[in-house]
Coordinates of C-alpha atoms and ligand atoms in Angstrom, one line a residue:
X16 CA 6.5 -6.9 -34.8
X17 CA 3.2 -5.6 -33.9
X18 CA 1.9 -6.6 -30.8
X19 CA -1.6 -5.7 -29.7
X20 CA -2.1 -6.3 -26.4
X21 CA -5.6 -5.9 -24.3
X22 CA -6.3 -4.8 -20.7
X23 CA -9.9 -5.6 -19.7
X24 CA -11.7 -4.5 -16.1
X25 CA -15.4 -5.0 -15.0
X26 CA -16.2 -1.7 -17.2
X27 CA -13.3 -0.3 -19.3
X28 CA -10.6 -1.8 -21.4
X29 CA -7.6 -0.2 -22.5
X30 CA -5.9 -1.6 -26.1
X31 CA -2.9 -0.9 -27.6
X32 CA -0.5 -1.5 -30.5
X33 CA 3.7 -2.0 -30.0
X34 CA 5.9 -2.2 -32.9
X35 CA 9.2 -3.6 -32.6
X36 CA 11.9 -3.3 -34.8
X37 CA 15.0 -5.5 -34.5
X38 CA 15.3 -6.4 -30.7
X39 CA 13.2 -5.5 -28.1
X40 CA 14.2 -2.7 -26.1
X41 CA 15.2 -2.8 -22.3
X42 CA 12.8 0.3 -21.6
X43 CA 9.0 0.7 -22.4
X44 CA 8.5 2.3 -26.2
X45 CA 5.3 4.6 -26.4
X46 CA 2.6 2.6 -28.2
X47 CA 1.7 3.5 -31.6
X48 CA -2.0 3.1 -30.9
X49 CA -3.7 3.1 -28.1
X50 CA -7.4 3.3 -26.8
X51 CA -9.5 3.4 -24.2
X52 CA -13.0 2.3 -23.9
X53 CA -15.5 3.1 -21.0
X54 CA -18.7 1.6 -20.4
X55 CA -19.3 2.7 -16.7
X56 CA -21.1 6.3 -18.1
X57 CA -24.3 5.7 -20.5
X58 CA -25.8 1.9 -20.2
X59 CA -25.7 0.7 -23.5
X60 CA -23.0 2.9 -24.8
X61 CA -19.2 2.9 -24.7
X62 CA -16.9 5.8 -24.7
X63 CA -13.9 5.6 -26.5
X64 CA -10.5 7.7 -26.6
X65 CA -7.7 6.7 -29.3
X66 CA -4.4 8.3 -29.3
X67 CA -1.5 7.6 -31.9
X68 CA 2.0 8.1 -30.9
X69 CA 2.9 9.8 -34.6
X70 CA 0.3 12.6 -33.9
X71 CA -1.4 13.1 -30.5
X72 CA -4.6 12.4 -32.9
X73 CA -7.1 12.2 -30.4
X74 CA -10.6 10.7 -31.1
X75 CA -13.3 11.0 -28.7
X76 CA -16.4 8.7 -29.4
X77 CA -19.4 7.8 -27.9
X78 CA -20.7 4.3 -29.9
X79 CA -23.9 2.0 -28.8
X80 CA -22.9 -1.3 -27.7
X81 CA -22.3 -3.2 -25.2
X82 CA -20.3 -6.2 -25.9
X83 CA -16.7 -6.7 -26.4
X84 CA -17.3 -8.4 -29.9
X85 CA -19.0 -5.2 -31.6
X86 CA -16.6 -2.8 -29.7
X87 CA -13.2 -4.3 -30.4
X88 CA -14.7 -4.6 -34.5
X89 CA -14.6 -0.7 -34.0
X90 CA -11.6 -0.3 -32.8
X91 CA -9.7 -2.5 -35.5
X92 CA -11.5 -0.3 -38.0
X93 CA -9.6 2.8 -36.3
X94 CA -6.3 0.8 -36.4
X95 CA -6.4 0.6 -40.3
X96 CA -8.8 3.1 -41.1
X97 CA -9.5 6.9 -40.7
X98 CA -7.5 9.5 -38.9
X99 CA -5.9 7.3 -36.1
X100 CA -5.0 5.0 -39.0
X101 CA -1.3 3.0 -38.1
X102 CA -1.4 0.2 -39.7
X103 CA -2.5 -1.0 -43.6
X104 CA -4.1 -4.6 -42.8
X105 CA -4.9 -6.2 -40.1
X106 CA -3.2 -9.3 -40.6
X107 CA -0.1 -7.0 -39.8
X108 CA -0.8 -7.8 -36.3
X109 CA 1.7 -10.6 -35.0
X110 CA 0.4 -11.6 -32.4
X111 CA -1.9 -10.3 -29.2
X112 CA -1.8 -10.4 -25.5
X113 CA -4.5 -10.0 -22.6
X114 CA -4.2 -9.4 -18.7
X115 CA -5.8 -12.1 -17.2
X116 CA -6.7 -11.3 -13.8
X117 CA -7.1 -15.1 -12.4
X118 CA -5.1 -17.8 -13.3
X119 CA -5.9 -19.8 -9.8
X120 CA -3.2 -22.6 -9.5
X121 CA -3.3 -23.3 -13.1
X122 CA -0.8 -21.1 -14.4
X123 CA 2.5 -19.3 -12.8
X124 CA 3.5 -18.8 -16.1
X125 CA 1.9 -17.1 -19.3
X126 CA 0.8 -18.7 -21.6
X127 CA -0.6 -19.5 -25.2
X128 CA -4.2 -19.1 -25.4
X129 CA -5.6 -22.7 -26.4
X130 CA -9.2 -24.3 -25.9
X131 CA -8.5 -25.8 -22.5
X132 CA -7.2 -22.3 -21.4
X133 CA -9.9 -20.7 -22.3
X134 CA -12.3 -23.6 -20.0
X135 CA -9.7 -23.3 -17.3
X136 CA -10.3 -18.8 -17.3
X137 CA -13.7 -19.8 -17.8
X138 CA -14.0 -21.5 -14.4
X139 CA -11.9 -19.0 -12.5
X140 CA -14.5 -17.1 -12.9
X141 CA -16.4 -17.8 -9.8
X142 CA -13.0 -16.5 -8.4
X143 CA -12.9 -13.0 -10.5
X144 CA -16.6 -12.4 -11.4
X145 CA -15.8 -9.1 -12.1
X146 CA -12.6 -9.5 -14.6
X147 CA -12.5 -13.4 -15.8
X148 CA -15.6 -13.3 -18.2
X149 CA -14.5 -9.6 -19.2
X150 CA -11.0 -11.5 -20.1
X151 CA -12.8 -14.0 -22.3
X152 CA -14.9 -12.0 -24.1
X153 CA -11.6 -9.8 -25.2
X154 CA -10.2 -12.9 -26.2
X155 CA -13.0 -14.5 -28.0
X156 CA -13.9 -10.8 -29.4
X157 CA -10.4 -11.2 -31.4
X158 CA -10.7 -14.8 -32.4
X159 CA -13.9 -13.6 -34.1
X160 CA -12.1 -10.7 -36.0
X161 CA -8.5 -12.1 -35.9
X162 CA -9.4 -15.7 -36.6
X163 CA -6.1 -17.7 -36.2
X164 CA -3.9 -15.2 -35.0
X165 CA -1.9 -16.3 -31.4
X166 CA -3.1 -14.9 -28.4
X167 CA -0.9 -14.8 -25.0
X168 CA -2.7 -14.7 -21.9
X169 CA -0.5 -13.1 -19.3
X170 CA -2.5 -13.3 -15.4
X171 CA -2.2 -11.0 -12.9
X172 CA -1.7 -13.9 -10.0
X173 CA 0.9 -15.7 -12.1
X174 CA 3.8 -13.4 -9.9
X175 CA 2.8 -14.5 -6.6
X176 CA 2.7 -18.3 -7.3
X177 CA 6.2 -18.3 -5.7
X178 CA 4.3 -17.6 -2.6
X179 CA 5.7 -19.5 0.2
X180 CA 2.5 -21.8 1.8
X181 CA 3.1 -19.9 5.1
X182 CA 1.9 -16.8 3.4
X183 CA -0.2 -18.6 0.9
X184 CA -2.5 -20.7 3.2
X185 CA -5.2 -18.9 5.2
X186 CA -5.3 -20.4 9.1
X187 CA -8.7 -21.7 8.4
X188 CA -9.3 -25.9 7.9
X189 CA -6.9 -27.1 6.2
X190 CA -9.4 -28.7 3.9
X191 CA -9.5 -25.2 2.6
X192 CA -6.3 -26.3 0.9
X193 CA -7.7 -28.9 -1.3
X194 CA -10.4 -26.5 -1.9
X195 CA -7.8 -24.0 -3.2
X196 CA -9.3 -21.3 -0.9
X197 CA -5.5 -19.7 -0.4
X198 CA -3.9 -16.6 -0.7
X199 CA -3.6 -15.7 -4.5
X200 CA -2.4 -12.2 -4.6
X201 CA -3.2 -9.4 -7.6
X202 CA -2.0 -7.0 -9.2
X203 CA 1.6 -9.1 -10.3
X204 CA 2.1 -7.8 -13.6
X205 CA 2.6 -4.6 -12.1
X206 CA 4.8 -5.4 -9.3
X207 CA 6.9 -7.4 -11.6
X208 CA 7.4 -5.2 -13.8
X209 CA 8.7 -2.7 -10.9
X210 CA 11.0 -5.0 -9.2
X211 CA 12.8 -5.4 -12.6
X212 CA 12.6 -1.2 -13.6
X213 CA 13.6 -1.1 -9.8
X214 CA 17.0 -3.0 -10.4
X215 CA 17.5 -1.3 -13.5
X216 CA 16.9 2.3 -12.1
X217 CA 19.4 1.3 -9.4
X218 CA 22.0 -0.8 -11.5
X219 CA 21.7 -3.6 -9.1
X220 CA 21.2 -7.1 -9.7
X221 CA 17.6 -7.7 -9.1
X222 CA 18.5 -11.0 -7.4
X223 CA 20.4 -9.4 -5.0
X224 CA 17.3 -7.1 -3.7
X225 CA 15.0 -7.0 -1.2
X226 CA 12.1 -4.5 -2.5
X227 CA 8.1 -3.9 -1.0
X228 CA 6.6 -2.6 -4.0
X229 CA 3.4 -0.5 -3.4
X230 CA 1.1 -0.5 -6.1
X231 CA -1.4 2.2 -4.8
X232 CA -4.1 2.9 -7.6
X233 CA -7.8 2.7 -7.4
X234 CA -7.0 -1.3 -6.2
X235 CA -3.8 -1.4 -3.8
X236 CA -1.5 -4.0 -2.7
X237 CA 1.9 -4.5 -1.6
X238 CA 4.1 -7.5 -2.3
X239 CA 7.6 -8.5 -0.7
X240 CA 10.1 -9.7 -3.6
X241 CA 13.1 -11.1 -2.8
X242 CA 15.9 -12.0 -5.2
X243 CA 13.1 -11.0 -7.9
X244 CA 10.6 -13.4 -6.5
X245 CA 7.3 -12.8 -5.0
X246 CA 7.1 -13.6 -1.3
X247 CA 4.4 -12.0 -0.2
X248 CA 1.3 -9.9 -1.1
X249 CA -1.6 -8.1 0.6
X250 CA -4.3 -9.2 -1.8
X251 CA -5.7 -12.5 -1.3
X252 CA -7.9 -14.8 -2.0
X253 CA -9.7 -12.5 -4.2
X254 CA -8.1 -8.7 -4.5
X255 CA -10.3 -7.6 -1.4
X256 CA -7.9 -7.9 1.3
X257 CA -5.3 -6.4 2.5
X258 CA -4.5 -2.5 2.2
X259 CA -7.7 0.2 2.2
X260 CA -8.7 0.6 -1.1
X261 CA -10.6 3.5 -3.1
X262 CA -13.9 1.9 -2.6
X263 CA -13.0 -1.6 -1.2
X264 CA -12.7 -1.8 2.6
X265 CA -9.1 -4.1 2.4
X266 CA -9.1 -6.5 5.3
X267 CA -11.4 -6.6 7.7
X268 CA -12.5 -8.6 10.7
X269 CA -14.7 -11.6 8.9
X270 CA -16.7 -11.6 12.4
X271 CA -17.9 -7.9 11.2
X272 CA -19.5 -10.3 7.8
X273 CA -21.2 -12.5 10.3
X274 CA -22.7 -10.1 12.2
X275 CA -24.6 -8.0 9.4
X276 CA -25.6 -11.5 8.2
X277 CA -26.8 -13.2 11.3
X278 CA -28.0 -10.0 13.1
X279 CA -29.2 -7.6 9.5
X280 CA -30.5 -10.1 7.4
X281 CA -28.1 -8.5 4.9
X282 CA -27.9 -10.7 1.4
X283 CA -24.8 -12.0 -0.1
X284 CA -24.8 -9.3 -3.0
X285 CA -25.3 -6.6 -0.3
X286 CA -22.4 -7.7 1.3
X287 CA -20.5 -8.4 -1.6
X288 CA -21.4 -4.7 -3.2
X289 CA -21.0 -3.1 0.3
X290 CA -17.4 -4.1 0.8
X291 CA -16.8 -3.8 -2.8
X292 CA -17.9 -0.8 -3.8
X293 CA -19.4 1.6 -0.7
X294 CA -16.3 0.9 1.5
X295 CA -12.7 2.4 1.3
X296 CA -11.8 6.3 0.9
X297 CA -15.1 6.3 -0.7
X298 CA -17.1 4.6 2.1
X299 CA -15.6 6.6 4.7
X300 CA -14.8 9.7 3.5
X301 CA -18.8 9.9 1.7
X302 CA -16.9 12.1 -1.2
X303 CA -14.8 10.0 -3.5
X304 CA -12.9 6.9 -4.1
X305 CA -10.2 9.6 -6.4
X306 CA -7.5 10.1 -4.0
X307 CA -7.4 13.8 -6.0
X308 CA -10.5 14.5 -4.2
X309 CA -9.8 13.7 -1.0
X310 CA -7.3 15.6 -0.9
X311 CA -9.3 18.7 -1.7
X312 CA -12.1 17.8 0.7
X313 CA -9.3 18.0 3.2
X314 CA -8.5 21.5 2.7
X315 CA -12.0 22.7 2.8
X316 CA -12.3 20.8 6.3
X317 CA -14.0 17.7 5.7
X318 CA -13.1 15.6 8.4
X319 CA -14.5 12.5 7.4
X320 CA -12.2 12.8 4.6
X321 CA -9.4 13.5 6.5
X322 CA -10.3 10.2 8.8
X323 CA -10.5 8.5 5.4
X324 CA -6.7 9.8 4.7
X325 CA -5.8 8.2 8.3
X326 CA -7.1 4.8 8.2
X327 CA -5.2 4.6 4.5
X328 CA -2.7 5.7 5.7
X329 CA -2.2 3.5 9.0
X330 CA -2.8 0.8 7.2
X331 CA -0.5 1.3 4.4
X332 CA 2.4 1.8 7.4
X333 CA 1.2 -1.3 8.9
X334 CA 1.1 -3.7 5.7
X335 CA 4.5 -2.5 4.6
X336 CA 5.9 -3.6 8.4
X337 CA 4.1 -6.7 7.5
X338 CA 6.3 -6.9 4.3
X339 CA 9.0 -6.1 5.8
X340 CA 9.2 -8.6 8.6
X341 CA 8.8 -11.6 5.7
X342 CA 11.7 -10.1 3.8
X343 CA 13.8 -10.1 7.2
X344 CA 15.5 -6.7 5.5
X345 CA 15.0 -4.2 2.7
X346 CA 17.0 -2.4 0.0
X347 CA 14.2 -0.2 -1.8
X348 CA 10.7 0.6 -1.3
X349 CA 8.7 1.1 -5.2
X350 CA 5.7 3.1 -5.6
X351 CA 3.7 2.6 -8.4
X352 CA 0.0 3.5 -10.0
X353 CA -2.0 6.4 -9.8
X354 CA -1.3 7.4 -5.7
X355 CA 1.8 6.0 -6.0
X356 CA 3.2 7.8 -8.6
X357 CA 1.4 11.0 -8.2
X358 CA 0.9 11.8 -4.6
X359 CA 4.0 13.0 -3.0
X360 CA 2.0 13.1 0.4
X361 CA 1.6 9.7 0.6
X362 CA 4.8 9.1 -0.1
X363 CA 6.0 11.0 2.7
X364 CA 3.7 9.8 5.3
X365 CA 4.6 6.2 4.5
X366 CA 8.2 6.3 4.9
X367 CA 8.1 8.8 8.4
X368 CA 6.9 5.5 10.0
X369 CA 10.5 4.1 9.4
X370 CA 12.9 6.7 10.6
X371 CA 14.5 3.7 12.5
X372 CA 15.3 1.5 9.4
X373 CA 17.1 5.1 7.9
X374 CA 14.4 5.3 5.3
X375 CA 14.6 9.3 4.5
X376 CA 13.3 11.1 1.4
X377 CA 14.5 13.8 -0.4
X378 CA 12.0 16.1 -0.3
X379 CA 12.6 18.4 -3.1
X380 CA 12.7 15.0 -5.6
X381 CA 9.6 13.6 -3.9
X382 CA 7.7 16.9 -4.9
X383 CA 9.2 17.4 -8.4
X384 CA 6.7 15.1 -10.1
X385 CA 9.5 12.1 -10.1
X386 CA 9.1 9.1 -12.8
X387 CA 11.8 6.0 -12.8
X388 CA 14.2 7.7 -10.3
X389 CA 15.1 7.4 -6.6
X390 CA 13.6 9.9 -4.4
X391 CA 15.6 8.6 -1.1
X392 CA 17.7 11.6 0.4
X393 CA 21.5 10.5 -0.3
X394 CA 22.5 9.1 3.5
X395 CA 18.9 7.0 3.4
X396 CA 20.1 3.5 4.1
X397 CA 17.1 2.5 2.3
X398 CA 16.3 3.5 -1.6
X399 CA 12.7 4.8 -1.9
X400 CA 11.5 4.8 -5.8
X401 CA 8.8 6.3 -8.3
X402 CA 8.1 3.7 -11.0
X403 CA 5.5 4.6 -13.2
X404 CA 4.1 1.1 -14.1
X405 CA 3.9 -0.5 -17.6
X406 CA 1.6 -3.1 -17.5
X407 CA 0.5 -3.1 -20.8
X408 CA 4.1 -3.3 -21.9
X409 CA 4.8 -5.8 -19.5
X410 CA 2.4 -7.9 -21.2
X411 CA 4.1 -7.2 -24.7
X412 CA 7.4 -8.3 -23.9
X413 CA 5.5 -11.6 -22.8
X414 CA 4.1 -12.1 -26.1
X415 CA 7.7 -11.3 -27.3
X416 CA 9.2 -14.6 -25.4
X417 CA 6.4 -16.8 -26.1
X418 CA 6.3 -15.7 -29.9
Ligands
LIG755 P1 -6.2 1.9 -11.8 O1 -6.4 0.8 -10.1 O2 -8.0 2.1 -11.9 O3 -5.3 1.2 -13.0 P2 -4.9 3.7 -11.0 O4 -3.4 3.5 -10.9 O5 -4.9 4.4 -12.7 O6 -6.2 2.8 -11.4 O7 -5.3 5.1 -10.1 C1 -5.9 5.5 -10.1 C2 -6.1 6.4 -8.8 O8 -4.8 7.6 -8.7 C3 -7.2 7.5 -8.8 O9 -8.3 7.0 -7.8 C4 -6.8 9.1 -7.7 O10 -7.4 8.3 -6.4 C5 -5.0 8.3 -8.3 N1 -4.3 9.6 -8.9 C6 -4.3 9.8 -9.9 N2 -3.6 11.3 -10.3 C7 -3.3 11.7 -9.0 C8 -2.9 13.2 -7.8 N3 -2.2 13.6 -9.0 N4 -2.9 12.6 -6.7 C9 -3.2 11.9 -5.7 N5 -3.9 11.0 -6.4 C10 -3.9 10.7 -8.1

């Protein structure tokens, strides 16, 4: 079975092709072909990087085009021709899976895409203006080029549809409940995958585990997962809530916004830009949203970079505490995504706050580029795992399930 997966962001898109012979494997195989498209560098142009599994062939090019449709046509061409060819005909693709960021209250599970599903995704664009329109463009580009093929939407919000009301409903006016103003939570595909993978690594039944999964990438969120079910999470109505992130503030006192609107005459767009693009690690440090550059700047004595890191760690620890309180206990703390997978310093700093829970990291394991392993000390009372998140594979497995 050949499964094409599209993971579209506001200015970039990952696309990959999985080939499954026989039963679905328990662990993620390498995609046979993968492409990254980046629109952020050069306006009107798409920067494309393509890799195939067998040859590690790399195609790097920049093509004109800012529409998903023209870029998708080009990507599909590279599947069937040239140095990156992996299939003979596009008709060999059986199914296409899409990561869709916002499924609102409409979807608690992945669905086969129909006209009415597309209408809901479009309606929910007001809640995820940077993502849902891009997701929809990806779906329509596939329709245009692959015709009537089955397409599946896998929602980043779906895993958190199990949040109990006490965690999901904001303590504002009751009308918000009817208006759909509530905590949705995001990164659900990653949190769910990591929980399942954690159970595999621990050799335990997911139903018996209490986990906190820490997705620390450009966007950051935590999930409290009990028995495989999300019961609390840090992102909220939008992906701006909760932890400090690369360029997003995370939670701030809402009165700061009222103050800026009232006293400084800020426009809505300016506030939006401020909180989503000019805050977080980038806003505080003035250096970068990238944790690697923050660490380098700290090594050179940059005090604002140090402050940014200190706030990031403070927030991470306090939200881990919040998730702990929802879980009434903890079997494993799981780190994933760019920072979570690659920064021993952040993992160490997060765990340092909880020695009274018996959390103890093994320093050698923590600093030996761990992938899908337990880095806790042998006598730690809580396991600490590093899991390589595989969102694209998780989407492919949903396609397999719904095929
Ligand atoms: P996204 O949320 O866009 O999928 P990723 O999960 O790829 O992002 O995470 C990107 C972030 O991971 C980068 O901004 C960078 O800060 C961080 N990162 C990647 N490699 C390292 C590293 N070796 N050490 C610390 N941070 C890293």
